[in-house]
Structure formats: C-alpha cells, structure tokens
C-alpha cells in the first residue's frame, strides 16, 4: 500500500472516531435528557441519569480531539497541493476545537446547578433549575458558533480535494456545499432562530459531503502515483 493510501485511510478512520462521539454527545444525549421549555423536567432527567450526561460531555471533548488529529492528517496528505490553503484548513479547525472545549464548561455548570451543591443553598431548586437550563441554552448557542467553523474549514478542504488530482473533484464540490450548509444553518440559529428548523431541513442534503469523503478515504484511499508519493 502506498504511503498516501495509508494516510488517506487513517484520515477516514479518524473521521469515524470523530463522528461517532459527536453524534452521541451533541444529538443523542440532549434528545434523551433535555425537555424543551421545562427546566424542572430537564433537571430531574439529568440528576436521574448523571452518568449519561457526563458521558455526553466527555464525548464532545473526544470528538474535538479526534477532529484535531484528523485535520493534521489531512494537512499531511494535502499540504503539497497548496500550503496556504492547508494551513487555513488547520487554523479553522483549531478555532473550532478551542470553542468546543470552552463550550463544554456550560454543560458542566448546568450539571453543577442541577445537582445543587452546598454553596448553592442560597438558591431554591426552581432557581437552580432555571439557571441550569440557561447554561444548556448557552451551550446550544455555543454549538451554533462552533458550527460556523465546522463549515468554514471544509471550504479550503474542498478546494484542496478538487486540486489534488488523486481524489475525485466531485468530493471537493460536495465538501464546499457542506460548508455552505453548516454556515447557513449556524448563522440562522444565531440571527433568526425562528427559521432555524426550516433552514436546517433545507440544508440537510448538503451535510452529507463529509460522509462521502470519509467513505472514499476509508475504502478507496487515493489514486496518487508512486512518484508523487515519494
């Protein structure tokens, strides 16, 4: 197997290692525990299943870590195509990872409030639950912010794929569309939240671009000739 094939397949594997905990932490756990509009019900769910909530926090951190490893691997694979675009790709991911790490603190704060530590005795339970729900709302808004960078890094990634010569140009186009979908959905969530669900449904097909590049890297590898690999 050529060196570039190995790098490509490692990138595909890292995509899976990033995606699985991201889906668990950002989608499954909130749907399981958070009751929209009810701070009391949400607090009761979180306190009753603290381990699941904590696993969701850890999953977010793990996903961000593997995203960092993924982009470094892709930089190794694609940097010779255009060094500046490869650096921009890495820079966007670094920003998203930093935001993700900080944003997890909102979930930790919510858990602390829901559990009701001794130093929070000055607040009654409804107040603690309401504040906890506020931190969960801030966490959702943080996802909206980091979602912009989840999209933006795909733009240089897509261009690099299109110019690479050893990956299908169509995959690059799909990544650029994926970028547009992420950014549109995130900006709508932050600026026009009443339309967020509508926009999310409209852009959903574009968000499959990363799925296709993941499968291609994992299964097909690259078409780079041995002379280029050297």
mmCIF file of N, CA, C and O in Angstrom, residues 45-121:
data_model
loop_
_atom_site.group_PDB
_atom_site.id
_atom_site.type_symbol
_atom_site.label_atom_id
_atom_site.label_comp_id
_atom_site.label_asym_id
_atom_site.label_seq_id
_atom_site.Cartn_x
_atom_site.Cartn_y
_atom_site.Cartn_z
ATOM 1 N N UNK A 45 -34.257 14.784 34.843
ATOM 2 C CA UNK A 45 -33.669 13.787 33.941
ATOM 3 C C UNK A 45 -32.150 13.724 34.100
ATOM 4 O O UNK A 45 -31.554 12.635 34.134
ATOM 5 N N UNK A 46 -31.533 14.896 34.184
ATOM 6 C CA UNK A 46 -30.070 14.937 34.292
ATOM 7 C C UNK A 46 -29.609 14.344 35.621
ATOM 8 O O UNK A 46 -28.647 13.562 35.668
ATOM 9 N N UNK A 47 -30.290 14.704 36.713
ATOM 10 C CA UNK A 47 -29.913 14.180 38.024
ATOM 11 C C UNK A 47 -30.136 12.667 38.078
ATOM 12 O O UNK A 47 -29.344 11.924 38.669
ATOM 13 N N UNK A 48 -31.200 12.196 37.459
ATOM 14 C CA UNK A 48 -31.503 10.760 37.479
ATOM 15 C C UNK A 48 -30.529 9.945 36.638
ATOM 16 O O UNK A 48 -30.308 8.762 36.908
ATOM 17 N N UNK A 49 -29.946 10.560 35.612
ATOM 18 C CA UNK A 49 -29.017 9.844 34.732
ATOM 19 C C UNK A 49 -27.769 10.689 34.518
ATOM 20 O O UNK A 49 -27.424 11.065 33.402
ATOM 21 N N UNK A 50 -27.087 10.979 35.629
ATOM 22 C CA UNK A 50 -25.902 11.828 35.564
ATOM 23 C C UNK A 50 -24.800 11.209 34.713
ATOM 24 O O UNK A 50 -24.062 11.920 34.030
ATOM 25 N N UNK A 51 -24.681 9.899 34.760
ATOM 26 C CA UNK A 51 -23.613 9.249 34.012
ATOM 27 C C UNK A 51 -23.771 9.493 32.516
ATOM 28 O O UNK A 51 -22.788 9.754 31.809
ATOM 29 N N UNK A 52 -25.000 9.399 32.011
ATOM 30 C CA UNK A 52 -25.230 9.656 30.595
ATOM 31 C C UNK A 52 -24.857 11.087 30.250
ATOM 32 O O UNK A 52 -24.220 11.344 29.212
ATOM 33 N N UNK A 53 -25.227 12.032 31.112
ATOM 34 C CA UNK A 53 -24.899 13.438 30.860
ATOM 35 C C UNK A 53 -23.393 13.645 30.866
ATOM 36 O O UNK A 53 -22.848 14.355 30.011
ATOM 37 N N UNK A 54 -22.707 13.010 31.822
ATOM 38 C CA UNK A 54 -21.249 13.145 31.884
ATOM 39 C C UNK A 54 -20.576 12.506 30.666
ATOM 40 O O UNK A 54 -19.597 13.039 30.136
ATOM 41 N N UNK A 55 -21.108 11.376 30.233
ATOM 42 C CA UNK A 55 -20.565 10.738 29.039
ATOM 43 C C UNK A 55 -20.743 11.635 27.819
ATOM 44 O O UNK A 55 -19.896 11.656 26.920
ATOM 45 N N UNK A 56 -21.860 12.374 27.774
ATOM 46 C CA UNK A 56 -22.064 13.322 26.679
ATOM 47 C C UNK A 56 -21.007 14.408 26.677
ATOM 48 O O UNK A 56 -20.502 14.811 25.616
ATOM 49 N N UNK A 57 -20.634 14.886 27.874
ATOM 50 C CA UNK A 57 -19.580 15.899 27.982
ATOM 51 C C UNK A 57 -18.250 15.341 27.486
ATOM 52 O O UNK A 57 -17.541 15.975 26.690
ATOM 53 N N UNK A 58 -17.916 14.145 27.950
ATOM 54 C CA UNK A 58 -16.662 13.512 27.528
ATOM 55 C C UNK A 58 -16.664 13.264 26.018
ATOM 56 O O UNK A 58 -15.645 13.458 25.339
ATOM 57 N N UNK A 59 -17.815 12.856 25.490
ATOM 58 C CA UNK A 59 -17.906 12.585 24.051
ATOM 59 C C UNK A 59 -17.614 13.835 23.233
ATOM 60 O O UNK A 59 -16.966 13.760 22.181
ATOM 61 N N UNK A 60 -18.083 14.989 23.687
ATOM 62 C CA UNK A 60 -17.794 16.237 22.971
ATOM 63 C C UNK A 60 -16.292 16.515 22.950
ATOM 64 O O UNK A 60 -15.737 16.925 21.924
ATOM 65 N N UNK A 61 -15.635 16.302 24.081
ATOM 66 C CA UNK A 61 -14.192 16.531 24.148
ATOM 67 C C UNK A 61 -13.433 15.553 23.255
ATOM 68 O O UNK A 61 -12.488 15.935 22.562
ATOM 69 N N UNK A 62 -13.860 14.290 23.278
ATOM 70 C CA UNK A 62 -13.208 13.276 22.443
ATOM 71 C C UNK A 62 -13.380 13.607 20.962
ATOM 72 O O UNK A 62 -12.434 13.487 20.170
ATOM 73 N N UNK A 63 -14.587 14.027 20.575
ATOM 74 C CA UNK A 63 -14.837 14.378 19.174
ATOM 75 C C UNK A 63 -13.949 15.535 18.731
ATOM 76 O O UNK A 63 -13.383 15.514 17.625
ATOM 77 N N UNK A 64 -13.804 16.547 19.585
ATOM 78 C CA UNK A 64 -12.951 17.689 19.244
ATOM 79 C C UNK A 64 -11.492 17.252 19.116
ATOM 80 O O UNK A 64 -10.769 17.712 18.220
ATOM 81 N N UNK A 65 -11.056 16.352 19.993
ATOM 82 C CA UNK A 65 -9.679 15.860 19.934
ATOM 83 C C UNK A 65 -9.411 15.114 18.627
ATOM 84 O O UNK A 65 -8.389 15.330 17.965
ATOM 85 N N UNK A 66 -10.342 14.244 18.237
ATOM 86 C CA UNK A 66 -10.143 13.483 17.005
ATOM 87 C C UNK A 66 -10.267 14.376 15.770
ATOM 88 O O UNK A 66 -9.654 14.095 14.733
ATOM 89 N N UNK A 67 -11.062 15.443 15.866
ATOM 90 C CA UNK A 67 -11.109 16.403 14.752
ATOM 91 C C UNK A 67 -9.744 17.046 14.560
ATOM 92 O O UNK A 67 -9.293 17.250 13.425
ATOM 93 N N UNK A 68 -9.057 17.337 15.665
ATOM 94 C CA UNK A 68 -7.718 17.911 15.578
ATOM 95 C C UNK A 68 -6.749 16.932 14.925
ATOM 96 O O UNK A 68 -5.964 17.305 14.042
ATOM 97 N N UNK A 69 -6.813 15.666 15.341
ATOM 98 C CA UNK A 69 -5.951 14.660 14.712
ATOM 99 C C UNK A 69 -6.285 14.489 13.235
ATOM 100 O O UNK A 69 -5.389 14.311 12.399
ATOM 101 N N UNK A 70 -7.573 14.553 12.920
ATOM 102 C CA UNK A 70 -7.997 14.401 11.531
ATOM 103 C C UNK A 70 -7.422 15.495 10.645
ATOM 104 O O UNK A 70 -6.876 15.216 9.571
ATOM 105 N N UNK A 71 -7.533 16.735 11.081
ATOM 106 C CA UNK A 71 -7.074 17.827 10.219
ATOM 107 C C UNK A 71 -5.554 17.812 10.078
ATOM 108 O O UNK A 71 -5.019 18.177 9.017
ATOM 109 N N UNK A 72 -4.834 17.362 11.109
ATOM 110 C CA UNK A 72 -3.384 17.251 10.973
ATOM 111 C C UNK A 72 -3.015 16.162 9.961
ATOM 112 O O UNK A 72 -2.059 16.301 9.195
ATOM 113 N N UNK A 73 -3.799 15.077 9.953
ATOM 114 C CA UNK A 73 -3.562 14.011 8.979
ATOM 115 C C UNK A 73 -3.873 14.491 7.572
ATOM 116 O O UNK A 73 -3.129 14.211 6.621
ATOM 117 N N UNK A 74 -4.974 15.227 7.418
ATOM 118 C CA UNK A 74 -5.321 15.766 6.106
ATOM 119 C C UNK A 74 -4.297 16.797 5.642
ATOM 120 O O UNK A 74 -4.016 16.903 4.439
ATOM 121 N N UNK A 75 -3.737 17.542 6.573
ATOM 122 C CA UNK A 75 -2.686 18.501 6.222
ATOM 123 C C UNK A 75 -1.487 17.759 5.643
ATOM 124 O O UNK A 75 -0.895 18.185 4.643
ATOM 125 N N UNK A 76 -1.145 16.642 6.260
ATOM 126 C CA UNK A 76 -0.029 15.840 5.743
ATOM 127 C C UNK A 76 -0.336 15.311 4.348
ATOM 128 O O UNK A 76 0.548 15.208 3.500
ATOM 129 N N UNK A 77 -1.592 14.964 4.113
ATOM 130 C CA UNK A 77 -1.989 14.391 2.824
ATOM 131 C C UNK A 77 -2.063 15.440 1.724
ATOM 132 O O UNK A 77 -1.723 15.166 0.562
ATOM 133 N N UNK A 78 -2.487 16.666 2.058
ATOM 134 C CA UNK A 78 -2.848 17.652 1.036
ATOM 135 C C UNK A 78 -1.980 18.901 1.020
ATOM 136 O O UNK A 78 -2.170 19.762 0.159
ATOM 137 N N UNK A 79 -1.046 19.039 1.948
ATOM 138 C CA UNK A 79 -0.300 20.300 2.047
ATOM 139 C C UNK A 79 0.509 20.605 0.794
ATOM 140 O O UNK A 79 0.710 21.771 0.454
ATOM 141 N N UNK A 80 0.968 19.564 0.082
ATOM 142 C CA UNK A 80 1.771 19.839 -1.122
ATOM 143 C C UNK A 80 0.920 20.414 -2.245
ATOM 144 O O UNK A 80 1.430 21.042 -3.182
ATOM 145 N N UNK A 81 -0.408 20.245 -2.174
ATOM 146 C CA UNK A 81 -1.296 20.790 -3.215
ATOM 147 C C UNK A 81 -1.294 22.307 -3.143
ATOM 148 O O UNK A 81 -1.136 23.004 -4.150
ATOM 149 N N UNK A 82 -1.485 22.836 -1.929
ATOM 150 C CA UNK A 82 -1.421 24.286 -1.702
ATOM 151 C C UNK A 82 -1.176 24.495 -0.213
ATOM 152 O O UNK A 82 -2.066 24.252 0.601
ATOM 153 N N UNK A 83 0.008 24.932 0.125
ATOM 154 C CA UNK A 83 0.394 25.036 1.530
ATOM 155 C C UNK A 83 -0.470 26.035 2.289
ATOM 156 O O UNK A 83 -0.850 25.805 3.442
ATOM 157 N N UNK A 84 -0.810 27.170 1.662
ATOM 158 C CA UNK A 84 -1.592 28.191 2.359
ATOM 159 C C UNK A 84 -3.017 27.716 2.654
ATOM 160 O O UNK A 84 -3.551 27.957 3.740
ATOM 161 N N UNK A 85 -3.623 27.038 1.685
ATOM 162 C CA UNK A 85 -4.963 26.506 1.921
ATOM 163 C C UNK A 85 -4.941 25.434 3.011
ATOM 164 O O UNK A 85 -5.856 25.359 3.841
ATOM 165 N N UNK A 86 -3.900 24.612 3.023
ATOM 166 C CA UNK A 86 -3.784 23.578 4.053
ATOM 167 C C UNK A 86 -3.634 24.209 5.439
ATOM 168 O O UNK A 86 -4.227 23.738 6.416
ATOM 169 N N UNK A 87 -2.862 25.286 5.522
ATOM 170 C CA UNK A 87 -2.708 25.976 6.803
ATOM 171 C C UNK A 87 -4.022 26.616 7.226
ATOM 172 O O UNK A 87 -4.367 26.609 8.422
ATOM 173 N N UNK A 88 -4.747 27.190 6.282
ATOM 174 C CA UNK A 88 -6.046 27.789 6.603
ATOM 175 C C UNK A 88 -7.004 26.730 7.123
ATOM 176 O O UNK A 88 -7.749 26.964 8.083
ATOM 177 N N UNK A 89 -7.002 25.566 6.513
ATOM 178 C CA UNK A 89 -7.845 24.457 6.947
ATOM 179 C C UNK A 89 -7.550 24.094 8.404
ATOM 180 O O UNK A 89 -8.467 23.955 9.225
ATOM 181 N N UNK A 90 -6.268 23.979 8.732
ATOM 182 C CA UNK A 90 -5.877 23.645 10.098
ATOM 183 C C UNK A 90 -6.267 24.768 11.057
ATOM 184 O O UNK A 90 -6.766 24.520 12.165
ATOM 185 N N UNK A 91 -6.071 26.010 10.642
ATOM 186 C CA UNK A 91 -6.399 27.145 11.506
ATOM 187 C C UNK A 91 -7.873 27.193 11.873
ATOM 188 O O UNK A 91 -8.227 27.451 13.031
ATOM 189 N N UNK A 92 -8.742 26.936 10.902
ATOM 190 C CA UNK A 92 -10.179 26.929 11.168
ATOM 191 C C UNK A 92 -10.547 25.835 12.174
ATOM 192 O O UNK A 92 -11.385 26.043 13.060
ATOM 193 N N UNK A 93 -9.927 24.686 12.035
ATOM 194 C CA UNK A 93 -10.222 23.593 12.963
ATOM 195 C C UNK A 93 -9.712 23.930 14.368
ATOM 196 O O UNK A 93 -10.384 23.640 15.370
ATOM 197 N N UNK A 94 -8.538 24.542 14.464
ATOM 198 C CA UNK A 94 -8.011 24.925 15.775
ATOM 199 C C UNK A 94 -8.969 25.864 16.497
ATOM 200 O O UNK A 94 -9.190 25.735 17.709
ATOM 201 N N UNK A 95 -9.558 26.807 15.759
ATOM 202 C CA UNK A 95 -10.530 27.721 16.366
ATOM 203 C C UNK A 95 -11.755 26.949 16.846
ATOM 204 O O UNK A 95 -12.251 27.159 17.961
ATOM 205 N N UNK A 96 -12.246 26.029 16.018
ATOM 206 C CA UNK A 96 -13.439 25.265 16.396
ATOM 207 C C UNK A 96 -13.180 24.386 17.614
ATOM 208 O O UNK A 96 -14.042 24.268 18.492
ATOM 209 N N UNK A 97 -11.998 23.787 17.687
ATOM 210 C CA UNK A 97 -11.667 22.937 18.829
ATOM 211 C C UNK A 97 -11.590 23.768 20.107
ATOM 212 O O UNK A 97 -12.090 23.353 21.171
ATOM 213 N N UNK A 98 -10.977 24.948 20.028
ATOM 214 C CA UNK A 98 -10.887 25.818 21.203
ATOM 215 C C UNK A 98 -12.282 26.210 21.701
ATOM 216 O O UNK A 98 -12.561 26.181 22.905
ATOM 217 N N UNK A 99 -13.162 26.569 20.775
ATOM 218 C CA UNK A 99 -14.526 26.942 21.163
ATOM 219 C C UNK A 99 -15.249 25.746 21.774
ATOM 220 O O UNK A 99 -15.969 25.887 22.774
ATOM 221 N N UNK A 100 -15.069 24.574 21.200
ATOM 222 C CA UNK A 100 -15.729 23.373 21.713
ATOM 223 C C UNK A 100 -15.298 23.072 23.147
ATOM 224 O O UNK A 100 -16.130 22.743 24.001
ATOM 225 N N UNK A 101 -14.000 23.183 23.414
ATOM 226 C CA UNK A 101 -13.503 22.916 24.765
ATOM 227 C C UNK A 101 -14.101 23.900 25.772
ATOM 228 O O UNK A 101 -14.505 23.502 26.871
ATOM 229 N N UNK A 102 -14.154 25.171 25.401
ATOM 230 C CA UNK A 102 -14.712 26.178 26.307
ATOM 231 C C UNK A 102 -16.219 25.977 26.463
ATOM 232 O O UNK A 102 -16.769 26.108 27.568
ATOM 233 N N UNK A 103 -16.885 25.620 25.384
ATOM 234 C CA UNK A 103 -18.335 25.481 25.418
ATOM 235 C C UNK A 103 -18.791 24.356 26.339
ATOM 236 O O UNK A 103 -19.886 24.407 26.916
ATOM 237 N N UNK A 104 -17.967 23.335 26.508
ATOM 238 C CA UNK A 104 -18.305 22.226 27.405
ATOM 239 C C UNK A 104 -18.490 22.712 28.844
ATOM 240 O O UNK A 104 -19.257 22.122 29.619
ATOM 241 N N UNK A 105 -17.834 23.812 29.208
ATOM 242 C CA UNK A 105 -17.995 24.356 30.558
ATOM 243 C C UNK A 105 -19.442 24.725 30.851
ATOM 244 O O UNK A 105 -19.873 24.674 32.011
ATOM 245 N N UNK A 106 -20.208 25.107 29.828
ATOM 246 C CA UNK A 106 -21.623 25.404 30.047
ATOM 247 C C UNK A 106 -22.384 24.172 30.508
ATOM 248 O O UNK A 106 -23.254 24.254 31.383
ATOM 249 N N UNK A 107 -22.077 23.022 29.937
ATOM 250 C CA UNK A 107 -22.721 21.784 30.358
ATOM 251 C C UNK A 107 -22.314 21.408 31.782
ATOM 252 O O UNK A 107 -23.145 20.938 32.572
ATOM 253 N N UNK A 108 -21.044 21.615 32.121
ATOM 254 C CA UNK A 108 -20.571 21.319 33.475
ATOM 255 C C UNK A 108 -21.268 22.229 34.480
ATOM 256 O O UNK A 108 -21.670 21.785 35.575
ATOM 257 N N UNK A 109 -21.426 23.507 34.127
ATOM 258 C CA UNK A 109 -22.127 24.442 35.013
ATOM 259 C C UNK A 109 -23.579 24.019 35.209
ATOM 260 O O UNK A 109 -24.112 24.069 36.325
ATOM 261 N N UNK A 110 -24.231 23.583 34.138
ATOM 262 C CA UNK A 110 -25.618 23.129 34.242
ATOM 263 C C UNK A 110 -25.731 21.927 35.173
ATOM 264 O O UNK A 110 -26.639 21.866 36.025
ATOM 265 N N UNK A 111 -24.829 20.971 35.039
ATOM 266 C CA UNK A 111 -24.850 19.796 35.902
ATOM 267 C C UNK A 111 -24.656 20.178 37.368
ATOM 268 O O UNK A 111 -25.340 19.650 38.253
ATOM 269 N N UNK A 112 -23.741 21.102 37.626
ATOM 270 C CA UNK A 112 -23.492 21.561 38.996
ATOM 271 C C UNK A 112 -24.746 22.180 39.604
ATOM 272 O O UNK A 112 -25.096 21.908 40.764
ATOM 273 N N UNK A 113 -25.441 22.988 38.816
ATOM 274 C CA UNK A 113 -26.662 23.631 39.304
ATOM 275 C C UNK A 113 -27.778 22.616 39.537
ATOM 276 O O UNK A 113 -28.492 22.673 40.543
ATOM 277 N N UNK A 114 -27.929 21.690 38.626
ATOM 278 C CA UNK A 114 -28.990 20.691 38.774
ATOM 279 C C UNK A 114 -28.760 19.811 40.009
ATOM 280 O O UNK A 114 -29.706 19.421 40.676
ATOM 281 N N UNK A 115 -27.511 19.506 40.296
ATOM 282 C CA UNK A 115 -27.203 18.650 41.450
ATOM 283 C C UNK A 115 -27.370 19.395 42.765
ATOM 284 O O UNK A 115 -27.656 18.787 43.805
ATOM 285 N N UNK A 116 -27.166 20.721 42.740
ATOM 286 C CA UNK A 116 -27.383 21.521 43.942
ATOM 287 C C UNK A 116 -26.317 21.339 44.999
ATOM 288 O O UNK A 116 -26.564 20.751 46.052
ATOM 289 N N UNK A 117 -25.115 21.831 44.756
ATOM 290 C CA UNK A 117 -24.030 21.755 45.737
ATOM 291 C C UNK A 117 -24.356 22.603 46.967
ATOM 292 O O UNK A 117 -25.236 23.467 46.936
ATOM 293 N N UNK A 118 -23.631 22.363 48.068
ATOM 294 C CA UNK A 118 -23.907 23.053 49.332
ATOM 295 C C UNK A 118 -23.839 24.568 49.192
ATOM 296 O O UNK A 118 -24.649 25.294 49.785
ATOM 297 N N UNK A 119 -22.871 25.055 48.441
ATOM 298 C CA UNK A 119 -22.719 26.503 48.316
ATOM 299 C C UNK A 119 -23.823 27.146 47.483
ATOM 300 O O UNK A 119 -23.898 28.366 47.364
ATOM 301 N N UNK A 120 -24.695 26.306 46.897
ATOM 302 C CA UNK A 120 -25.833 26.827 46.137
ATOM 303 C C UNK A 120 -27.116 26.829 46.966
ATOM 304 O O UNK A 120 -28.195 27.068 46.438
ATOM 305 N N UNK A 121 -26.977 26.587 48.272
ATOM 306 C CA UNK A 121 -28.159 26.514 49.137
ATOM 307 C C UNK A 121 -28.911 27.829 49.211
ATOM 308 O O UNK A 121 -30.102 27.858 49.556
#
